[in-house]
Tab-separated table of C-alpha atoms in Angstrom:
chain	number	residue	atom	x	y	z
M	1	UNK	CA	110.876	92.349	51.339
M	2	UNK	CA	108.805	94.248	53.885
M	3	UNK	CA	105.823	92.821	55.697
M	4	UNK	CA	103.932	95.730	57.154
M	5	UNK	CA	101.493	93.487	59.029
M	6	UNK	CA	104.246	91.961	61.171
M	7	UNK	CA	106.400	95.047	61.765
M	8	UNK	CA	104.319	96.352	64.708
M	9	UNK	CA	104.372	92.891	66.286
M	10	UNK	CA	108.157	92.757	66.208
M	11	UNK	CA	108.481	96.314	67.488
M	12	UNK	CA	106.404	95.572	70.608
M	13	UNK	CA	108.682	93.913	73.162
M	14	UNK	CA	107.087	91.973	76.007
M	15	UNK	CA	107.745	93.222	79.504
M	16	UNK	CA	108.876	96.755	78.633
M	17	UNK	CA	105.655	98.518	79.581
M	18	UNK	CA	104.609	98.436	83.236
M	19	UNK	CA	101.929	95.862	83.953
M	20	UNK	CA	99.694	95.218	86.931
M	21	UNK	CA	98.024	91.961	87.976
M	22	UNK	CA	94.392	91.721	86.951
M	23	UNK	CA	92.281	88.734	87.913
M	24	UNK	CA	88.876	88.530	86.339
M	25	UNK	CA	86.852	87.117	83.484
M	26	UNK	CA	87.716	88.025	79.932
M	27	UNK	CA	86.068	87.249	76.599
M	28	UNK	CA	88.225	87.066	73.488
M	29	UNK	CA	86.447	87.054	70.120
M	30	UNK	CA	88.617	85.875	67.252
M	31	UNK	CA	87.879	87.970	64.152
M	32	UNK	CA	89.158	85.683	61.394
M	33	UNK	CA	87.111	85.811	58.193
M	34	UNK	CA	86.845	82.022	58.057
M	35	UNK	CA	85.911	81.502	61.708
M	36	UNK	CA	84.718	84.205	64.084
M	37	UNK	CA	84.111	82.796	67.570
M	38	UNK	CA	84.412	83.729	71.233
M	39	UNK	CA	86.511	82.124	73.953
M	40	UNK	CA	86.079	82.877	77.652
M	41	UNK	CA	89.112	82.948	79.931
M	42	UNK	CA	90.808	84.822	82.778
M	43	UNK	CA	92.782	88.051	82.688
M	44	UNK	CA	96.290	87.747	84.162
M	45	UNK	CA	97.744	91.232	83.912
M	46	UNK	CA	97.115	94.534	82.189
M	47	UNK	CA	99.232	97.374	80.868
M	48	UNK	CA	98.581	100.376	78.669
M	49	UNK	CA	99.773	98.413	75.650
M	50	UNK	CA	97.965	95.137	76.154
M	51	UNK	CA	96.611	92.361	78.312
M	52	UNK	CA	97.758	88.827	79.148
M	53	UNK	CA	94.990	86.244	79.305
M	54	UNK	CA	94.649	82.592	80.174
M	55	UNK	CA	92.411	80.771	77.715
M	56	UNK	CA	91.293	77.157	78.216
M	57	UNK	CA	91.193	76.527	74.479
M	58	UNK	CA	94.484	78.130	73.477
M	59	UNK	CA	94.390	76.299	70.127
M	60	UNK	CA	91.461	78.495	69.120
M	61	UNK	CA	93.729	81.562	69.071
M	62	UNK	CA	96.773	81.926	66.821
M	63	UNK	CA	99.576	84.486	66.779
M	64	UNK	CA	98.686	87.520	64.606
M	65	UNK	CA	94.940	86.855	64.859
M	66	UNK	CA	92.882	90.045	65.146
M	67	UNK	CA	90.622	89.823	68.199
M	68	UNK	CA	88.126	91.817	70.216
M	69	UNK	CA	88.651	91.592	73.968
M	70	UNK	CA	86.202	92.424	76.761
M	71	UNK	CA	87.268	92.622	80.404
M	72	UNK	CA	86.354	94.251	83.701
M	73	UNK	CA	88.356	96.674	85.823
M	74	UNK	CA	86.899	95.785	89.223
M	75	UNK	CA	88.355	98.706	91.194
M	76	UNK	CA	86.821	101.213	88.783
M	77	UNK	CA	83.625	99.244	88.225
M	78	UNK	CA	84.054	99.540	84.471
M	79	UNK	CA	84.075	97.105	81.613
M	80	UNK	CA	86.238	97.743	78.570
M	81	UNK	CA	86.066	96.511	75.022
M	82	UNK	CA	89.111	96.843	72.807
M	83	UNK	CA	90.525	95.617	69.533
M	84	UNK	CA	93.792	93.730	69.780
M	85	UNK	CA	96.095	91.361	67.986
M	86	UNK	CA	97.510	88.147	69.448
M	87	UNK	CA	101.158	88.946	70.071
M	88	UNK	CA	102.293	85.646	71.560
M	89	UNK	CA	100.805	82.371	72.684
M	90	UNK	CA	102.211	79.979	75.259
M	91	UNK	CA	100.745	76.757	76.616
M	92	UNK	CA	98.922	78.481	79.465
M	93	UNK	CA	98.485	82.085	78.340
M	94	UNK	CA	98.393	84.523	75.447
M	95	UNK	CA	99.466	88.135	75.088
M	96	UNK	CA	97.193	90.582	73.315
M	97	UNK	CA	98.447	93.940	72.061
M	98	UNK	CA	95.805	96.668	71.908
M	99	UNK	CA	95.066	98.299	68.547
M	100	UNK	CA	93.170	101.467	67.680
M	101	UNK	CA	92.393	102.492	71.248
M	102	UNK	CA	90.440	105.683	71.659
M	103	UNK	CA	91.408	108.307	74.223
M	104	UNK	CA	88.735	107.172	76.665
M	105	UNK	CA	90.062	103.603	76.730
M	106	UNK	CA	93.625	104.832	77.194
M	107	UNK	CA	92.587	107.188	79.994
M	108	UNK	CA	90.640	104.486	81.834
M	109	UNK	CA	93.542	102.020	81.698
M	110	UNK	CA	96.011	104.728	82.717
M	111	UNK	CA	93.826	105.708	85.705
M	112	UNK	CA	93.449	102.052	86.744
M	113	UNK	CA	97.230	101.583	86.501
M	114	UNK	CA	97.767	104.690	88.638
M	115	UNK	CA	95.364	103.400	91.301
M	116	UNK	CA	97.045	99.998	91.328
M	117	UNK	CA	100.455	101.592	91.722
M	118	UNK	CA	99.338	103.641	94.726
M	119	UNK	CA	97.923	100.613	96.555
M	120	UNK	CA	100.230	98.764	98.962
M	121	UNK	CA	101.737	95.513	97.785
M	122	UNK	CA	99.266	92.717	98.440
M	123	UNK	CA	101.666	89.882	97.625
M	124	UNK	CA	103.125	88.711	100.951
M	125	UNK	CA	105.236	86.044	99.247
M	126	UNK	CA	107.340	88.632	97.450
M	127	UNK	CA	110.155	90.198	99.451
M	128	UNK	CA	109.563	93.806	100.391
M	129	UNK	CA	111.486	96.448	98.511
M	130	UNK	CA	114.400	98.027	100.295
M	131	UNK	CA	113.367	101.225	102.001
M	132	UNK	CA	115.277	104.351	101.166
M	133	UNK	CA	117.356	105.965	103.889
M	134	UNK	CA	116.139	109.354	104.976
M	135	UNK	CA	118.787	112.019	105.220
M	136	UNK	CA	119.136	114.256	108.220
M	137	UNK	CA	119.618	117.974	108.310
M	138	UNK	CA	123.395	117.577	108.651
M	139	UNK	CA	124.255	114.358	106.784
M	140	UNK	CA	123.326	112.959	103.405
M	141	UNK	CA	122.001	109.351	103.125
M	142	UNK	CA	125.385	108.248	101.689
M	143	UNK	CA	127.216	109.793	104.670
M	144	UNK	CA	124.861	108.067	107.124
M	145	UNK	CA	125.499	104.698	105.426
M	146	UNK	CA	129.243	105.324	105.600
M	147	UNK	CA	129.043	106.242	109.302
M	148	UNK	CA	127.017	103.114	110.072
M	149	UNK	CA	129.693	100.967	108.431
M	150	UNK	CA	132.403	102.587	110.526
M	151	UNK	CA	130.656	102.615	113.876
M	152	UNK	CA	130.547	98.825	114.431
M	153	UNK	CA	134.316	98.321	114.148
M	154	UNK	CA	134.826	101.296	116.488
M	155	UNK	CA	132.443	99.759	119.029
M	156	UNK	CA	134.228	96.407	118.719
M	157	UNK	CA	137.652	98.009	119.325
M	158	UNK	CA	136.323	99.935	122.334
M	159	UNK	CA	134.834	96.748	123.759
M	160	UNK	CA	138.205	94.966	123.485
M	161	UNK	CA	140.057	97.821	125.149
């Protein structure tokens, strides 16, 4: 038995698409036929495929609910409205997968993601990424690493002699 309504939900795996932190207000409007209502919360992160939000009244939103979401992209000075479906719900946050995005919405999110990627890391608590070795004109980065590993024992032997 096939359930076409749930197939896209199962196909979308959390964490596969790149996401960037986004802190700002968000309004989620639940579009159930029996009860349409809005809940205000905070955006946590954003990717091209969806947005994670923190909602104070998480019981108001259920998995598979169709919703409309409104949020701001502060660096671009733009507000976006999108249709989404509730993909998952935890105690403190919910994941919304975008549906039926137009090209403008996709382009705006893609541009915002590009700008966020080019900015330096603003999280001092996270360890810095390892910097890549630059090669020289004569040696490759792998050869330089190999030479560095050999030079300390040579120096130690010379010091003993």
